[in-house]
């Protein structure tokens, strides 16, 4: 039996960036590790995590179509996207962060990816296609598919799963500025990736990012408060939603080239704790990434 899919949010984007950085070294100190192969496997990993109807060019051949009715209980199409963390749950928060990091890797290092660039772009689009579905309804973001408790109680392949596919959402009355902000950041970052490759798709991503950011900013609150029983202790936003709003604004500034988003960061410097100095960067804490991104704008 083929192994169940697994992932660790943030680790593989970091591995991808590390592989790229090592490829940029002028002269290898010792030729022991093949970092071109590490890059290939880092990107290939995401194909093993795919949910939904798989494409003809799927390279991980032991995977099959799965979760083809996701969202049906809520009357929406939420097929696609990526599974997470040894589970068959689709957690929108870490998935969106992973998408942002993948897009950022392409933006900064795409010219060094060689033949893997096309696969990295496909990995981003597999996620953004799902995020577009999850944000199709104004004032609503679908942030999770699957019940983590029942899923954790049953170790099985996604092709064979019979656990609950419960759908969770945030809306005006149940805010989630953290997950909505990260989703906006992912869509904005991806719009840069597709700006010259597919201008129409890029515009769709950017316009949706603007709408989702406005929703996240207008209805402020943490999704781990609105959906505590479903998302905690799995992906609780311990750090607060403020950094995701700043992170999204920074990416919208970079993607749209509009000063309004940079001014948003300045205007909200105190209330959103823009001056926080935190020496970590991951799906829950974006401050280090915000500082790097703003310094390059």
Tab-separated table of N, CA and C in Angstrom, residues 98-250:
chain	number	residue	atom	x	y	z
A	98	UNK	N	2.091	28.426	2.845
A	98	UNK	CA	2.959	27.656	1.959
A	98	UNK	C	2.916	28.218	0.546
A	99	UNK	N	1.733	28.606	0.092
A	99	UNK	CA	1.581	29.184	-1.245
A	99	UNK	C	2.322	30.507	-1.358
A	100	UNK	N	2.211	31.334	-0.338
A	100	UNK	CA	2.933	32.609	-0.339
A	100	UNK	C	4.428	32.377	-0.454
A	101	UNK	N	4.952	31.422	0.318
A	101	UNK	CA	6.388	31.144	0.308
A	101	UNK	C	6.848	30.542	-1.015
A	102	UNK	N	6.037	29.661	-1.586
A	102	UNK	CA	6.373	29.109	-2.899
A	102	UNK	C	6.428	30.216	-3.948
A	103	UNK	N	5.441	31.095	-3.917
A	103	UNK	CA	5.421	32.206	-4.873
A	103	UNK	C	6.629	33.105	-4.670
A	104	UNK	N	6.962	33.405	-3.423
A	104	UNK	CA	8.118	34.265	-3.131
A	104	UNK	C	9.407	33.617	-3.635
A	105	UNK	N	9.516	32.295	-3.500
A	105	UNK	CA	10.693	31.584	-4.006
A	105	UNK	C	10.836	31.758	-5.514
A	106	UNK	N	9.720	31.683	-6.219
A	106	UNK	CA	9.764	31.855	-7.671
A	106	UNK	C	10.114	33.296	-8.031
A	107	UNK	N	9.515	34.249	-7.324
A	107	UNK	CA	9.770	35.659	-7.594
A	107	UNK	C	11.251	35.988	-7.433
A	108	UNK	N	11.868	35.499	-6.368
A	108	UNK	CA	13.257	35.847	-6.079
A	108	UNK	C	14.272	34.907	-6.720
A	109	UNK	N	13.919	33.639	-6.898
A	109	UNK	CA	14.909	32.655	-7.343
A	109	UNK	C	14.490	31.879	-8.593
A	110	UNK	N	13.373	32.253	-9.207
A	110	UNK	CA	12.894	31.507	-10.356
A	110	UNK	C	13.922	31.349	-11.461
A	111	UNK	N	14.732	32.367	-11.677
A	111	UNK	CA	15.739	32.306	-12.750
A	111	UNK	C	16.807	31.259	-12.476
A	112	UNK	N	16.905	30.792	-11.233
A	112	UNK	CA	17.902	29.790	-10.878
A	112	UNK	C	17.317	28.388	-10.747
A	113	UNK	N	16.027	28.239	-11.018
A	113	UNK	CA	15.378	26.948	-10.828
A	113	UNK	C	15.550	26.001	-11.997
A	114	UNK	N	15.997	26.492	-13.135
A	114	UNK	CA	16.203	25.631	-14.285
A	114	UNK	C	14.925	24.930	-14.694
A	115	UNK	N	15.003	23.625	-15.006
A	115	UNK	CA	13.815	22.893	-15.470
A	115	UNK	C	12.734	22.735	-14.411
A	116	UNK	N	13.051	23.000	-13.139
A	116	UNK	CA	12.056	22.867	-12.077
A	116	UNK	C	11.141	24.082	-11.958
A	117	UNK	N	11.454	25.150	-12.667
A	117	UNK	CA	10.633	26.354	-12.574
A	117	UNK	C	9.197	26.077	-12.976
A	118	UNK	N	9.020	25.357	-14.062
A	118	UNK	CA	7.646	25.084	-14.538
A	118	UNK	C	6.866	24.271	-13.510
A	119	UNK	N	7.546	23.360	-12.811
A	119	UNK	CA	6.870	22.560	-11.792
A	119	UNK	C	6.539	23.388	-10.558
A	120	UNK	N	7.416	24.329	-10.229
A	120	UNK	CA	7.141	25.219	-9.096
A	120	UNK	C	5.927	26.097	-9.388
A	121	UNK	N	5.829	26.589	-10.609
A	121	UNK	CA	4.680	27.415	-11.007
A	121	UNK	C	3.396	26.597	-10.933
A	122	UNK	N	3.450	25.339	-11.374
A	122	UNK	CA	2.274	24.463	-11.290
A	122	UNK	C	1.868	24.227	-9.834
A	123	UNK	N	2.878	24.110	-8.956
A	123	UNK	CA	2.583	23.890	-7.537
A	123	UNK	C	1.833	25.078	-6.941
A	124	UNK	N	2.225	26.280	-7.348
A	124	UNK	CA	1.528	27.479	-6.883
A	124	UNK	C	0.107	27.505	-7.416
A	125	UNK	N	-0.055	27.219	-8.683
A	125	UNK	CA	-1.386	27.300	-9.293
A	125	UNK	C	-2.338	26.242	-8.728
A	126	UNK	N	-1.812	25.079	-8.363
A	126	UNK	CA	-2.685	24.060	-7.775
A	126	UNK	C	-3.330	24.604	-6.505
A	127	UNK	N	-2.561	25.373	-5.750
A	127	UNK	CA	-3.091	25.955	-4.515
A	127	UNK	C	-3.978	27.158	-4.787
A	128	UNK	N	-3.560	28.052	-5.670
A	128	UNK	CA	-4.358	29.255	-5.908
A	128	UNK	C	-5.701	28.934	-6.558
A	129	UNK	N	-5.753	27.896	-7.377
A	129	UNK	CA	-7.046	27.487	-7.929
A	129	UNK	C	-8.003	27.124	-6.796
A	130	UNK	N	-7.476	26.455	-5.782
A	130	UNK	CA	-8.295	26.094	-4.624
A	130	UNK	C	-8.666	27.335	-3.809
A	131	UNK	N	-7.702	28.216	-3.580
A	131	UNK	CA	-7.968	29.420	-2.793
A	131	UNK	C	-8.998	30.324	-3.473
A	132	UNK	N	-9.014	30.320	-4.786
A	132	UNK	CA	-10.045	31.077	-5.502
A	132	UNK	C	-11.429	30.487	-5.240
A	133	UNK	N	-11.523	29.174	-5.188
A	133	UNK	CA	-12.799	28.535	-4.855
A	133	UNK	C	-13.215	28.887	-3.425
A	134	UNK	N	-12.227	28.871	-2.520
A	134	UNK	CA	-12.515	29.110	-1.105
A	134	UNK	C	-12.929	30.548	-0.818
A	135	UNK	N	-12.638	31.450	-1.755
A	135	UNK	CA	-12.957	32.874	-1.563
A	135	UNK	C	-13.940	33.390	-2.596
A	136	UNK	N	-14.620	32.486	-3.289
A	136	UNK	CA	-15.499	32.895	-4.386
A	136	UNK	C	-16.708	33.693	-3.910
A	137	UNK	N	-17.146	33.443	-2.697
A	137	UNK	CA	-18.335	34.097	-2.160
A	137	UNK	C	-17.909	35.323	-1.361
A	138	UNK	N	-18.318	36.535	-1.747
A	138	UNK	CA	-17.928	37.746	-1.001
A	138	UNK	C	-18.342	37.667	0.469
A	139	UNK	N	-17.438	38.083	1.341
A	139	UNK	CA	-17.739	38.076	2.762
A	139	UNK	C	-17.617	36.724	3.428
A	140	UNK	N	-17.085	35.739	2.710
A	140	UNK	CA	-16.915	34.389	3.246
A	140	UNK	C	-15.577	33.836	2.767
A	141	UNK	N	-14.862	33.156	3.658
A	141	UNK	CA	-13.677	32.395	3.273
A	141	UNK	C	-13.811	31.013	3.888
A	142	UNK	N	-13.801	29.998	3.049
A	142	UNK	CA	-13.812	28.622	3.541
A	142	UNK	C	-12.386	28.256	3.928
A	143	UNK	N	-12.193	27.903	5.196
A	143	UNK	CA	-10.837	27.822	5.735
A	143	UNK	C	-10.393	26.410	6.117
A	144	UNK	N	-11.292	25.451	6.025
A	144	UNK	CA	-10.900	24.082	6.386
A	144	UNK	C	-11.904	23.090	5.838
A	145	UNK	N	-11.394	21.965	5.361
A	145	UNK	CA	-12.237	20.847	4.949
A	145	UNK	C	-11.724	19.602	5.655
A	146	UNK	N	-12.591	18.993	6.430
A	146	UNK	CA	-12.226	17.793	7.165
A	146	UNK	C	-12.233	18.035	8.663
A	147	UNK	N	-12.626	17.022	9.396
A	147	UNK	CA	-12.628	17.091	10.855
A	147	UNK	C	-11.326	16.500	11.364
A	148	UNK	N	-10.496	17.317	11.993
A	148	UNK	CA	-9.163	16.880	12.389
A	148	UNK	C	-9.199	15.756	13.409
A	149	UNK	N	-10.168	15.765	14.304
A	149	UNK	CA	-10.227	14.734	15.346
A	149	UNK	C	-10.544	13.360	14.761
A	150	UNK	N	-11.563	13.283	13.912
A	150	UNK	CA	-11.886	11.994	13.306
A	150	UNK	C	-10.776	11.553	12.359
A	151	UNK	N	-10.159	12.513	11.682
A	151	UNK	CA	-9.077	12.186	10.756
A	151	UNK	C	-7.872	11.626	11.521
A	152	UNK	N	-7.535	12.238	12.643
A	152	UNK	CA	-6.387	11.779	13.423
A	152	UNK	C	-6.619	10.402	14.034
A	153	UNK	N	-7.872	10.012	14.117
A	153	UNK	CA	-8.195	8.708	14.697
A	153	UNK	C	-8.130	7.579	13.674
A	154	UNK	N	-7.906	7.940	12.410
A	154	UNK	CA	-7.926	6.917	11.355
A	154	UNK	C	-6.800	7.168	10.363
A	155	UNK	N	-5.818	6.297	10.351
A	155	UNK	CA	-4.673	6.452	9.452
A	155	UNK	C	-4.990	5.748	8.144
A	156	UNK	N	-5.243	6.502	7.093
A	156	UNK	CA	-5.611	5.898	5.821
A	156	UNK	C	-5.251	6.810	4.663
A	157	UNK	N	-5.156	6.218	3.488
A	157	UNK	CA	-4.860	6.987	2.288
A	157	UNK	C	-6.038	7.906	1.953
A	158	UNK	N	-5.769	9.084	1.373
A	158	UNK	CA	-6.883	9.958	0.988
A	158	UNK	C	-7.813	9.298	-0.019
A	159	UNK	N	-7.275	8.417	-0.852
A	159	UNK	CA	-8.125	7.726	-1.830
A	159	UNK	C	-9.152	6.817	-1.151
A	160	UNK	N	-8.857	6.380	0.069
A	160	UNK	CA	-9.718	5.428	0.766
A	160	UNK	C	-10.469	6.032	1.941
A	161	UNK	N	-10.297	7.323	2.207
A	161	UNK	CA	-10.813	7.876	3.468
A	161	UNK	C	-12.340	7.853	3.525
A	162	UNK	N	-12.806	7.607	4.738
A	162	UNK	CA	-14.241	7.619	5.000
A	162	UNK	C	-14.548	8.463	6.229
A	163	UNK	N	-13.640	9.369	6.563
A	163	UNK	CA	-13.828	10.265	7.700
A	163	UNK	C	-14.648	11.489	7.283
A	164	UNK	N	-15.056	12.270	8.267
A	164	UNK	CA	-15.903	13.430	8.017
A	164	UNK	C	-15.195	14.464	7.147
A	165	UNK	N	-15.922	15.043	6.204
A	165	UNK	CA	-15.377	16.124	5.363
A	165	UNK	C	-16.131	17.418	5.703
A	166	UNK	N	-16.169	17.716	6.981
A	166	UNK	CA	-16.858	18.909	7.467
A	166	UNK	C	-16.212	20.159	6.892
A	167	UNK	N	-17.033	21.126	6.528
A	167	UNK	CA	-16.561	22.388	5.949
A	167	UNK	C	-16.669	23.492	6.999
A	168	UNK	N	-15.606	24.262	7.146
A	168	UNK	CA	-15.575	25.370	8.101
A	168	UNK	C	-15.300	26.670	7.360
A	169	UNK	N	-15.954	27.743	7.808
A	169	UNK	CA	-15.804	29.024	7.137
A	169	UNK	C	-15.725	30.156	8.150
A	170	UNK	N	-15.202	31.288	7.695
A	170	UNK	CA	-15.292	32.539	8.440
A	170	UNK	C	-16.175	33.482	7.632
A	171	UNK	N	-16.814	34.427	8.339
A	171	UNK	CA	-17.666	35.405	7.664
A	171	UNK	C	-17.728	36.666	8.518
A	172	UNK	N	-18.627	37.570	8.171
A	172	UNK	CA	-18.703	38.846	8.890
A	172	UNK	C	-18.937	38.662	10.388
A	173	UNK	N	-19.774	37.692	10.737
A	173	UNK	CA	-20.110	37.461	12.142
A	173	UNK	C	-19.095	36.574	12.857
A	174	UNK	N	-18.269	35.885	12.078
A	174	UNK	CA	-17.266	34.980	12.643
A	174	UNK	C	-15.932	35.277	11.952
A	175	UNK	N	-15.258	36.346	12.371
A	175	UNK	CA	-14.078	36.827	11.646
A	175	UNK	C	-12.868	35.905	11.759
A	176	UNK	N	-11.947	36.123	10.841
A	176	UNK	CA	-10.688	35.377	10.841
A	176	UNK	C	-9.658	36.155	10.041
A	177	UNK	N	-9.249	37.290	10.583
A	177	UNK	CA	-8.320	38.170	9.860
A	177	UNK	C	-6.977	37.496	9.601
A	178	UNK	N	-6.614	36.539	10.449
A	178	UNK	CA	-5.350	35.840	10.277
A	178	UNK	C	-5.354	34.974	9.020
A	179	UNK	N	-6.321	34.059	8.924
A	179	UNK	CA	-6.367	33.177	7.766
A	179	UNK	C	-6.773	33.941	6.505
A	180	UNK	N	-7.667	34.932	6.625
A	180	UNK	CA	-8.048	35.731	5.454
A	180	UNK	C	-6.877	36.593	4.992
A	181	UNK	N	-6.138	37.160	5.949
A	181	UNK	CA	-4.972	37.960	5.590
A	181	UNK	C	-3.917	37.139	4.887
A	182	UNK	N	-3.664	35.933	5.388
A	182	UNK	CA	-2.673	35.071	4.737
A	182	UNK	C	-3.144	34.632	3.364
A	183	UNK	N	-4.436	34.389	3.228
A	183	UNK	CA	-4.982	34.026	1.915
A	183	UNK	C	-4.809	35.175	0.931
A	184	UNK	N	-5.066	36.398	1.390
A	184	UNK	CA	-4.855	37.573	0.531
A	184	UNK	C	-3.389	37.699	0.136
A	185	UNK	N	-2.487	37.448	1.076
A	185	UNK	CA	-1.052	37.512	0.785
A	185	UNK	C	-0.675	36.484	-0.274
A	186	UNK	N	-1.204	35.258	-0.138
A	186	UNK	CA	-0.899	34.201	-1.099
A	186	UNK	C	-1.386	34.560	-2.498
A	187	UNK	N	-2.598	35.068	-2.595
A	187	UNK	CA	-3.157	35.444	-3.897
A	187	UNK	C	-2.376	36.595	-4.517
A	188	UNK	N	-1.981	37.570	-3.695
A	188	UNK	CA	-1.215	38.711	-4.206
A	188	UNK	C	0.161	38.278	-4.681
A	189	UNK	N	0.846	37.464	-3.879
A	189	UNK	CA	2.176	36.991	-4.266
A	189	UNK	C	2.103	36.170	-5.548
A	190	UNK	N	1.098	35.304	-5.639
A	190	UNK	CA	0.941	34.480	-6.841
A	190	UNK	C	0.621	35.331	-8.067
A	191	UNK	N	-0.064	36.446	-7.866
A	191	UNK	CA	-0.374	37.312	-9.020
A	191	UNK	C	0.899	37.828	-9.676
A	192	UNK	N	1.952	38.003	-8.895
A	192	UNK	CA	3.242	38.426	-9.454
A	192	UNK	C	3.845	37.302	-10.289
A	193	UNK	N	3.731	36.074	-9.794
A	193	UNK	CA	4.259	34.911	-10.513
A	193	UNK	C	3.622	34.798	-11.896
A	194	UNK	N	2.315	35.092	-11.987
A	194	UNK	CA	1.586	34.906	-13.244
A	194	UNK	C	1.432	36.195	-14.048
A	195	UNK	N	2.069	37.265	-13.601
A	195	UNK	CA	1.881	38.564	-14.263
A	195	UNK	C	2.222	38.497	-15.750
A	196	UNK	N	3.323	37.882	-16.099
A	196	UNK	CA	3.704	37.771	-17.511
A	196	UNK	C	3.321	36.418	-18.106
A	197	UNK	N	3.140	35.407	-17.260
A	197	UNK	CA	2.822	34.068	-17.753
A	197	UNK	C	1.363	33.942	-18.163
A	198	UNK	N	0.470	34.585	-17.399
A	198	UNK	CA	-0.970	34.508	-17.660
A	198	UNK	C	-1.603	35.777	-17.092
A	199	UNK	N	-1.560	36.877	-17.854
A	199	UNK	CA	-2.031	38.172	-17.337
A	199	UNK	C	-3.474	38.157	-16.824
A	200	UNK	N	-4.358	37.445	-17.489
A	200	UNK	CA	-5.762	37.410	-17.054
A	200	UNK	C	-5.882	36.715	-15.702
A	201	UNK	N	-5.191	35.622	-15.545
A	201	UNK	CA	-5.212	34.900	-14.270
A	201	UNK	C	-4.573	35.745	-13.175
A	202	UNK	N	-3.513	36.440	-13.511
A	202	UNK	CA	-2.838	37.320	-12.554
A	202	UNK	C	-3.784	38.400	-12.051
A	203	UNK	N	-4.538	39.006	-12.954
A	203	UNK	CA	-5.501	40.047	-12.558
A	203	UNK	C	-6.589	39.478	-11.655
A	204	UNK	N	-7.033	38.265	-11.976
A	204	UNK	CA	-8.043	37.613	-11.143
A	204	UNK	C	-7.517	37.405	-9.726
A	205	UNK	N	-6.294	36.936	-9.624
A	205	UNK	CA	-5.681	36.701	-8.318
A	205	UNK	C	-5.542	38.003	-7.532
A	206	UNK	N	-5.077	39.056	-8.194
A	206	UNK	CA	-4.864	40.327	-7.494
A	206	UNK	C	-6.192	40.944	-7.061
A	207	UNK	N	-7.175	40.921	-7.938
A	207	UNK	CA	-8.482	41.475	-7.571
A	207	UNK	C	-9.098	40.721	-6.398
A	208	UNK	N	-8.946	39.403	-6.404
A	208	UNK	CA	-9.478	38.615	-5.299
A	208	UNK	C	-8.695	38.897	-4.012
A	209	UNK	N	-7.394	39.076	-4.142
A	209	UNK	CA	-6.571	39.397	-2.967
A	209	UNK	C	-7.023	40.701	-2.327
A	210	UNK	N	-7.329	41.693	-3.138
A	210	UNK	CA	-7.807	42.984	-2.629
A	210	UNK	C	-9.114	42.797	-1.873
A	211	UNK	N	-10.032	42.036	-2.456
A	211	UNK	CA	-11.338	41.832	-1.830
A	211	UNK	C	-11.215	41.079	-0.502
A	212	UNK	N	-10.384	40.051	-0.488
A	212	UNK	CA	-10.213	39.257	0.730
A	212	UNK	C	-9.509	40.073	1.814
A	213	UNK	N	-8.541	40.897	1.407
A	213	UNK	CA	-7.861	41.750	2.381
A	213	UNK	C	-8.838	42.753	2.990
A	214	UNK	N	-9.668	43.363	2.173
A	214	UNK	CA	-10.649	44.327	2.685
A	214	UNK	C	-11.595	43.668	3.687
A	215	UNK	N	-11.994	42.446	3.395
A	215	UNK	CA	-12.843	41.681	4.311
A	215	UNK	C	-12.105	41.415	5.630
A	216	UNK	N	-10.852	40.987	5.524
A	216	UNK	CA	-10.059	40.677	6.720
A	216	UNK	C	-9.853	41.911	7.584
A	217	UNK	N	-9.640	43.061	6.938
A	217	UNK	CA	-9.378	44.299	7.676
A	217	UNK	C	-10.653	44.877	8.290
A	218	UNK	N	-11.748	44.776	7.574
A	218	UNK	CA	-13.016	45.344	8.055
A	218	UNK	C	-13.573	44.554	9.228
A	219	UNK	N	-13.437	43.243	9.173
A	219	UNK	CA	-13.986	42.374	10.220
A	219	UNK	C	-12.819	41.712	10.949
A	220	UNK	N	-12.216	42.473	11.852
A	220	UNK	CA	-10.998	42.005	12.515
A	220	UNK	C	-11.308	41.015	13.638
A	221	UNK	N	-10.465	40.014	13.719
A	221	UNK	CA	-10.599	38.998	14.753
A	221	UNK	C	-9.820	37.762	14.355
A	222	UNK	N	-9.561	36.888	15.310
A	222	UNK	CA	-8.791	35.669	15.068
A	222	UNK	C	-9.706	34.497	14.753
A	223	UNK	N	-9.340	33.719	13.758
A	223	UNK	CA	-10.189	32.578	13.398
A	223	UNK	C	-10.126	31.490	14.463
A	224	UNK	N	-9.056	31.482	15.247
A	224	UNK	CA	-8.974	30.506	16.322
A	224	UNK	C	-9.896	30.863	17.480
A	225	UNK	N	-10.467	32.051	17.455
A	225	UNK	CA	-11.547	32.386	18.390
A	225	UNK	C	-12.895	32.008	17.790
A	226	UNK	N	-13.084	32.323	16.515
A	226	UNK	CA	-14.350	32.020	15.847
A	226	UNK	C	-14.570	30.526	15.654
A	227	UNK	N	-13.482	29.786	15.393
A	227	UNK	CA	-13.575	28.350	15.093
A	227	UNK	C	-12.688	27.539	16.025
A	228	UNK	N	-12.661	27.932	17.286
A	228	UNK	CA	-11.708	27.355	18.233
A	228	UNK	C	-11.775	25.829	18.281
A	229	UNK	N	-12.962	25.275	18.360
A	229	UNK	CA	-13.107	23.830	18.511
A	229	UNK	C	-12.590	23.059	17.305
A	230	UNK	N	-12.600	23.692	16.131
A	230	UNK	CA	-12.182	23.005	14.906
A	230	UNK	C	-10.696	23.154	14.617
A	231	UNK	N	-10.135	24.330	14.902
A	231	UNK	CA	-8.749	24.595	14.478
A	231	UNK	C	-7.730	24.490	15.601
A	232	UNK	N	-8.178	24.473	16.836
A	232	UNK	CA	-7.250	24.351	17.972
A	232	UNK	C	-7.348	22.935	18.548
A	233	UNK	N	-6.227	22.324	18.911
A	233	UNK	CA	-4.877	22.904	19.020
A	233	UNK	C	-4.029	22.759	17.767
A	234	UNK	N	-4.646	22.524	16.615
A	234	UNK	CA	-3.901	22.192	15.407
A	234	UNK	C	-3.200	23.402	14.799
A	235	UNK	N	-3.982	24.398	14.411
A	235	UNK	CA	-3.399	25.617	13.841
A	235	UNK	C	-4.001	26.863	14.479
A	236	UNK	N	-3.943	26.922	15.810
A	236	UNK	CA	-4.350	28.129	16.526
A	236	UNK	C	-3.390	29.262	16.168
A	237	UNK	N	-3.924	30.446	16.005
A	237	UNK	CA	-3.062	31.595	15.750
A	237	UNK	C	-2.661	32.197	17.092
A	238	UNK	N	-1.606	31.657	17.676
A	238	UNK	CA	-1.142	32.099	18.990
A	238	UNK	C	-0.622	33.528	18.943
A	239	UNK	N	-0.023	33.904	17.817
A	239	UNK	CA	0.624	35.204	17.697
A	239	UNK	C	-0.352	36.354	17.446
A	240	UNK	N	-1.596	36.057	17.116
A	240	UNK	CA	-2.553	37.119	16.815
A	240	UNK	C	-2.679	37.369	15.328
A	241	UNK	N	-3.739	38.035	14.937
A	241	UNK	CA	-4.032	38.258	13.516
A	241	UNK	C	-3.364	39.503	12.948
A	242	UNK	N	-2.776	40.336	13.797
A	242	UNK	CA	-2.261	41.634	13.344
A	242	UNK	C	-1.160	41.491	12.285
A	243	UNK	N	-0.263	40.545	12.496
A	243	UNK	CA	0.853	40.402	11.554
A	243	UNK	C	0.378	39.961	10.172
A	244	UNK	N	-0.712	39.157	10.125
A	244	UNK	CA	-1.224	38.742	8.814
A	244	UNK	C	-1.801	39.914	8.023
A	245	UNK	N	-2.419	40.874	8.705
A	245	UNK	CA	-2.917	42.061	8.010
A	245	UNK	C	-1.756	42.868	7.438
A	246	UNK	N	-0.686	43.015	8.207
A	246	UNK	CA	0.496	43.742	7.726
A	246	UNK	C	1.161	42.983	6.578
A	247	UNK	N	1.283	41.697	6.734
A	247	UNK	CA	1.886	40.823	5.717
A	247	UNK	C	1.104	40.905	4.404
A	248	UNK	N	-0.221	40.854	4.504
A	248	UNK	CA	-1.054	40.961	3.303
A	248	UNK	C	-0.890	42.327	2.650
A	249	UNK	N	-0.862	43.388	3.461
A	249	UNK	CA	-0.690	44.740	2.915
A	249	UNK	C	0.652	44.870	2.211
A	250	UNK	N	1.686	44.259	2.777
A	250	UNK	CA	3.013	44.319	2.164
A	250	UNK	C	3.014	43.629	0.800
